[in-house]
Coordinates of C-alpha atoms and ligand atoms in Angstrom, one line a residue:
M1 CA 14.6 -20.8 22.4
S2 CA 15.7 -17.2 21.8
D3 CA 15.0 -14.1 24.1
V4 CA 13.3 -12.5 21.0
S5 CA 9.4 -12.5 21.5
I6 CA 7.1 -10.9 19.0
N7 CA 3.5 -9.4 19.3
T8 CA 1.6 -8.9 16.1
E9 CA -1.6 -6.4 16.0
W10 CA -4.0 -5.9 13.0
L11 CA -5.6 -2.6 12.6
S12 CA -7.9 -1.6 9.7
D13 CA -6.9 -3.8 6.9
C14 CA -7.6 -6.9 4.7
S15 CA -5.6 -9.5 6.8
G16 CA -3.4 -10.2 3.9
C17 CA -0.3 -9.2 5.9
H18 CA -1.1 -11.5 8.7
I19 CA -1.7 -14.4 6.1
A20 CA 1.8 -13.7 4.6
I21 CA 3.2 -15.4 7.9
V22 CA 1.4 -18.5 6.9
D23 CA 2.9 -18.0 3.4
L24 CA 6.3 -18.5 4.9
H25 CA 5.4 -22.3 4.7
E26 CA 8.3 -24.4 6.2
K27 CA 10.5 -21.3 6.6
I28 CA 8.1 -20.3 9.5
L29 CA 9.8 -23.1 11.4
N30 CA 13.0 -21.5 11.2
V31 CA 11.3 -18.3 12.6
L32 CA 9.5 -20.0 15.4
Q33 CA 12.6 -21.9 16.4
A34 CA 14.2 -18.5 16.7
V35 CA 11.4 -16.4 18.2
K36 CA 8.5 -16.7 20.6
I37 CA 5.3 -15.6 18.9
Q38 CA 3.0 -14.4 21.8
R39 CA 0.2 -12.2 20.6
C40 CA -0.9 -12.8 17.1
P41 CA -4.5 -12.5 16.0
V42 CA -4.2 -15.6 13.6
L43 CA -2.1 -17.7 15.6
T44 CA -2.9 -16.9 19.5
D45 CA -5.9 -16.1 21.4
I46 CA -4.1 -13.5 23.5
K47 CA -6.2 -10.2 23.7
D48 CA -3.9 -8.1 25.8
Y49 CA -0.4 -6.8 25.3
P50 CA 2.5 -8.7 26.9
H51 CA 5.8 -7.1 26.8
A52 CA 7.7 -8.2 23.6
T53 CA 11.2 -7.5 21.8
V54 CA 9.4 -6.8 18.4
G55 CA 5.8 -5.5 17.5
L56 CA 4.5 -6.1 13.7
V57 CA 1.6 -3.8 13.3
S58 CA -0.3 -4.2 10.0
G59 CA -3.2 -1.8 9.1
A60 CA -4.2 1.8 8.9
I61 CA -5.5 4.1 11.7
R62 CA -9.0 4.3 10.5
N63 CA -11.1 4.3 13.8
E64 CA -10.7 4.8 17.7
H65 CA -9.9 1.2 18.2
D66 CA -6.9 1.3 15.8
R67 CA -5.3 4.2 17.5
H68 CA -5.9 2.5 21.2
A69 CA -4.4 -0.8 19.7
A70 CA -1.4 1.1 18.1
I71 CA -0.4 3.0 21.3
E72 CA -0.8 -0.3 23.4
M73 CA 1.5 -2.1 21.0
R74 CA 4.1 0.8 21.3
K75 CA 3.9 0.6 25.2
A76 CA 4.4 -3.2 25.0
C77 CA 7.1 -3.6 22.4
D78 CA 10.8 -2.6 22.4
I79 CA 10.8 -2.2 18.4
I80 CA 7.9 -1.5 16.2
I81 CA 7.7 -2.6 12.6
A82 CA 4.9 -1.0 10.2
W83 CA 4.1 -4.0 8.4
G84 CA 2.7 -3.7 4.9
S85 CA 1.5 -0.8 2.8
C86 CA -1.7 -0.1 5.1
A87 CA 0.6 0.5 8.2
V88 CA 3.5 2.4 6.1
F89 CA 1.3 4.4 3.8
G90 CA -2.4 4.1 5.0
G91 CA -3.0 1.6 2.0
P92 CA -6.2 1.1 0.1
A93 CA -8.2 2.7 3.0
G94 CA -6.6 5.9 2.5
A95 CA -8.8 6.5 -0.6
G96 CA -11.4 7.1 2.1
N97 CA -9.8 10.4 2.7
I98 CA -11.7 11.8 -0.3
H99 CA -14.8 11.5 1.7
T100 CA -16.0 12.6 5.2
P101 CA -16.8 9.8 7.8
A102 CA -20.5 10.8 7.6
E103 CA -20.3 10.4 3.5
I104 CA -18.7 6.9 4.2
G105 CA -21.4 5.9 6.8
R106 CA -24.3 6.9 4.5
A107 CA -22.8 5.0 1.4
V108 CA -22.2 1.8 3.7
Y109 CA -25.2 1.8 5.8
L110 CA -28.0 3.8 4.0
D111 CA -27.6 4.7 0.4
N112 CA -27.0 1.1 -0.5
K113 CA -29.3 -1.3 -2.2
T114 CA -28.2 -4.3 -0.1
T115 CA -28.5 -2.8 3.4
T116 CA -31.9 -1.9 5.1
S117 CA -30.7 -0.3 8.3
A118 CA -32.6 2.6 9.2
N119 CA -29.7 4.2 11.1
P120 CA -25.9 3.6 10.9
P121 CA -24.6 1.8 14.0
S122 CA -23.5 4.3 16.7
H123 CA -22.2 2.4 19.7
E124 CA -21.5 -1.1 18.5
V125 CA -18.7 -0.1 16.3
S126 CA -15.6 2.1 17.0
A127 CA -16.0 5.6 15.6
L128 CA -14.2 6.5 12.3
E129 CA -11.4 9.1 12.8
S130 CA -11.8 12.2 10.5
V131 CA -9.0 11.0 8.3
V132 CA -7.2 7.7 7.7
S133 CA -3.5 7.8 8.8
P134 CA -0.5 5.6 8.4
L135 CA 1.0 4.3 11.7
D136 CA 3.7 6.6 12.4
A137 CA 1.1 9.5 12.4
V138 CA 0.0 7.9 15.9
I139 CA 3.1 6.2 17.2
D140 CA 7.0 6.2 16.7
V141 CA 7.9 3.4 14.1
D142 CA 11.4 1.8 14.0
L143 CA 11.2 -0.1 10.8
Y144 CA 9.0 0.1 7.6
L145 CA 8.1 -3.1 5.7
P146 CA 5.8 -1.9 2.8
G147 CA 4.1 -4.4 0.5
C148 CA 0.7 -5.5 -0.2
P149 CA 1.5 -7.9 1.7
P150 CA 5.3 -7.8 1.7
H151 CA 6.6 -11.0 -0.1
P152 CA 7.5 -13.9 2.2
A153 CA 11.2 -13.5 1.2
F154 CA 11.1 -9.9 2.8
V155 CA 9.1 -10.8 5.8
F156 CA 11.6 -13.8 6.4
E157 CA 14.7 -11.5 5.8
S158 CA 13.3 -8.8 8.2
L159 CA 12.5 -11.1 11.1
S160 CA 15.7 -13.0 10.6
A161 CA 17.7 -9.6 10.7
L162 CA 16.0 -8.9 14.0
V163 CA 16.8 -12.1 15.5
E164 CA 20.4 -11.9 14.5
G165 CA 20.6 -8.4 15.5
R166 CA 21.6 -6.9 11.9
Q167 CA 20.1 -4.5 9.5
P168 CA 17.8 -6.3 7.0
E169 CA 19.1 -6.5 3.5
V170 CA 16.4 -5.2 1.5
N171 CA 16.7 -3.3 -1.9
K172 CA 15.5 0.1 -2.8
R173 CA 14.9 -0.6 -6.3
S174 CA 11.7 -0.3 -8.3
V175 CA 9.5 -3.2 -9.5
C176 CA 11.0 -2.7 -13.0
A177 CA 14.3 -4.1 -11.6
K178 CA 12.6 -7.6 -11.3
C179 CA 10.4 -7.4 -14.4
K180 CA 11.5 -9.3 -17.4
R181 CA 9.6 -7.1 -19.9
S182 CA 11.7 -5.0 -22.2
M183 CA 11.2 -1.2 -22.6
E184 CA 11.3 -0.4 -26.5
K185 CA 10.5 2.5 -28.5
T186 CA 7.1 2.0 -30.5
D187 CA 4.8 3.8 -32.6
V188 CA 1.9 3.5 -30.2
S189 CA 0.0 6.8 -30.2
Q190 CA -2.9 6.2 -27.7
I191 CA -3.3 5.4 -24.1
K192 CA -4.9 2.0 -23.4
S193 CA -7.2 0.9 -20.7
N194 CA -6.6 -2.7 -19.3
S195 CA -9.7 -3.8 -21.3
D196 CA -8.2 -2.7 -24.7
G197 CA -6.8 -5.7 -26.6
L198 CA -4.3 -8.4 -25.2
P199 CA -1.0 -6.9 -24.2
N200 CA 2.2 -8.4 -25.7
A201 CA 3.8 -10.7 -23.2
E202 CA 7.4 -9.6 -23.7
Q203 CA 7.2 -5.9 -24.0
C204 CA 6.9 -3.2 -21.2
F205 CA 3.4 -2.2 -20.6
L206 CA 4.4 1.4 -21.1
S207 CA 5.8 0.8 -24.4
Q208 CA 2.3 -0.6 -25.5
G209 CA 0.5 2.4 -24.0
Y210 CA -0.9 0.7 -20.8
T211 CA -0.4 2.4 -17.5
C212 CA 2.0 0.4 -15.4
M213 CA 3.3 1.7 -12.0
G214 CA 6.3 -0.5 -11.8
S215 CA 8.8 2.3 -12.2
V216 CA 7.5 4.3 -9.4
T217 CA 6.8 1.4 -7.0
I218 CA 9.3 -0.1 -4.6
D219 CA 10.0 -3.8 -5.1
R220 CA 8.8 -5.7 -2.1
C221 CA 7.2 -8.2 -4.3
L222 CA 9.5 -9.6 -6.9
A223 CA 7.2 -8.2 -9.5
P224 CA 4.4 -11.0 -9.9
C225 CA 2.0 -9.0 -11.8
P226 CA 3.9 -7.9 -15.0
A227 CA 5.2 -11.6 -15.0
N228 CA 1.6 -12.7 -15.1
G229 CA 0.3 -10.3 -17.8
V230 CA -1.1 -7.6 -15.4
P231 CA 0.4 -4.0 -15.0
C232 CA 1.7 -3.2 -11.6
T233 CA -0.8 -1.0 -9.7
G234 CA 1.6 0.2 -7.1
C235 CA 0.6 -1.7 -4.1
A236 CA 3.9 -1.8 -2.4
G237 CA 3.9 2.0 -2.5
A238 CA 6.3 4.6 -4.0
T239 CA 9.8 4.3 -4.4
M240 CA 12.5 6.3 -2.4
Q241 CA 12.9 8.7 -5.2
I242 CA 9.3 9.7 -5.4
L243 CA 8.9 9.9 -1.6
T244 CA 12.1 11.8 -0.8
E245 CA 12.4 14.1 -3.9
P246 CA 9.6 16.9 -3.6
N247 CA 9.3 17.6 -7.4
R248 CA 9.1 14.0 -8.4
D249 CA 5.6 12.7 -8.7
I250 CA 4.0 9.4 -9.7
R251 CA 1.9 10.8 -12.6
T252 CA 4.9 12.9 -13.9
E253 CA 7.4 10.1 -13.8
I254 CA 5.3 7.6 -15.5
A255 CA 4.3 10.2 -18.2
E256 CA 7.9 10.9 -18.8
R257 CA 8.7 7.3 -19.4
M258 CA 5.8 6.5 -21.5
S259 CA 6.2 9.4 -23.7
R260 CA 9.7 8.6 -24.4
L261 CA 8.8 4.9 -25.2
T262 CA 5.9 5.8 -27.4
K263 CA 4.5 8.7 -29.7
I264 CA 1.9 9.6 -27.0
D265 CA 2.0 13.2 -25.8
R266 CA 3.3 13.6 -22.3
A267 CA 0.7 16.2 -21.2
A268 CA -2.1 13.8 -22.5
I269 CA -0.6 10.9 -20.3
V270 CA -0.5 13.4 -17.1
A271 CA -4.2 14.3 -17.8
S272 CA -5.1 10.7 -18.0
L273 CA -3.3 9.8 -15.0
E274 CA -5.0 12.8 -13.1
R275 CA -8.3 11.5 -14.2
S276 CA -7.8 8.1 -12.8
S277 CA -5.9 9.4 -9.5
K278 CA -8.0 7.6 -7.2
S279 CA -6.7 4.3 -8.4
H280 CA -3.2 5.4 -9.0
Y281 CA -2.5 7.0 -5.8
S282 CA -4.7 4.8 -3.6
Y283 CA -2.1 3.0 -1.6
T284 CA -0.1 5.9 -0.7
M285 CA -2.8 8.7 -0.5
A286 CA -2.8 8.8 3.3
T287 CA 0.7 9.7 3.9
A288 CA 2.0 13.2 4.2
M289 CA 5.0 12.4 2.2
I290 CA 2.8 12.1 -0.9
G291 CA -0.2 14.4 0.2
S292 CA 2.2 17.4 0.7
K293 CA 3.9 17.3 -2.5
P294 CA 3.7 20.6 -4.4
T295 CA 2.6 18.8 -7.6
F296 CA 0.0 17.0 -5.9
H297 CA -3.7 17.9 -5.8
I298 CA -5.3 14.6 -5.8
K299 CA -8.5 15.8 -4.0
K300 CA -9.4 18.3 -6.7
W301 CA -8.6 15.9 -9.7
I302 CA -11.0 13.3 -8.1
E303 CA -13.6 16.1 -7.3
D304 CA -13.2 17.2 -11.0
E305 CA -13.7 13.7 -12.3
N306 CA -16.6 13.0 -10.0
A307 CA -18.3 16.2 -11.2
D308 CA -17.7 15.3 -14.7
Y309 CA -19.0 11.9 -14.2
E310 CA -22.1 13.2 -12.6
A311 CA -22.6 15.9 -15.3
G312 CA -22.5 13.0 -17.8
G313 CA -24.8 10.9 -15.8
A314 CA -27.4 13.7 -15.3
A315 CA -27.4 14.4 -19.1
Ligands
SF4_401 S1 -1.0 -4.1 3.0 FE1 -2.3 -5.1 1.5 S2 -2.3 -7.2 2.2 FE2 -1.5 -5.9 4.0 S3 -3.4 -5.5 5.1 FE3 -3.1 -3.8 3.8 S4 -4.3 -4.4 1.9 FE4 -4.2 -6.3 3.1
SF4_402 S1 6.9 -0.2 -16.3 FE1 5.8 -2.1 -15.7 S2 6.0 -3.6 -17.7 FE2 7.6 -1.9 -17.7 S3 9.5 -2.7 -17.1 FE3 8.6 -1.6 -15.3 S4 7.3 -3.2 -14.3 FE4 7.9 -4.0 -16.4
SF4_403 S1 3.9 -5.8 -9.2 FE1 3.0 -3.8 -8.4 S2 0.8 -4.3 -8.1 FE2 1.8 -6.3 -8.3 S3 2.5 -7.0 -6.2 FE3 4.1 -5.8 -6.9 S4 3.8 -3.7 -6.4 FE4 1.9 -4.8 -6.0

């Protein structure tokens, strides 16, 4: 048995990152032979935080319990890995930052056709923080492993590298690098929604007028969605280029590519992406790297879209 021990913790998330451990299948035996898994909500019943060499933390900081658990993991573990897009960027929960905790409480517990509570719970559940934050907003993080969840190949490589005392070999390419669809210039002149027709199975979605986020998303999945007929929605988070270059932005980069591949006007594509920004930025909305970009006004775009929707609904 190696001297490497692992604690895992599960903050506000969907559990998918912990299930990815099980998806290692027989490879997990190699990991288990090399490390001692101590605290792990899906494998062990240990509630406290014993000392460990490595701490894998999935999930975003959404409530007081998440903050407490993250701090305890940092105290207990020599190395902390932000594990999955929720921990790295805030993940889907980050879309909650468009609303106040009071609005969310009302929507979930009161203004809801399937809930009959007279009052939202006050003391039974941990209070929501004012905003959703990625893990490194609360504790220091040593290694980032985005993905929703990270593909087992990347989980295995990261754990193996830690056990062997080397840097993980993970690429910095976009999802397009693993996608087999071909980018071709076409005469397509209109943006399509996913419900418009059946996309060609060989051609890049952008060439066909469908929004695909593969070119602005880091590959931590080996591109399963475009391989199975579905455009990438960016669940692994943005590429290093988008994150580190202040004037590069998800909507402008996609618009640039799609307008070159089709006859659709670039400005029309940007406007379309802004109208659906709650979807296109949902995985990374909570991170300061995206939220502080000079081109980024997501809250305003969403408020404008909501106002248009309500105006249309009231008419
Ligand atoms: S990163 Fe994705 S799979 Fe992992 S916990 Fe978050 S939502 Fe679930
Ligand atoms: S944009 Fe989407 S469909 Fe086109 S190459 Fe990239 S991942 Fe594939
Ligand atoms: S192709 Fe895109 S949406 Fe699909 S798993 Fe990969 S990053 Fe996520």
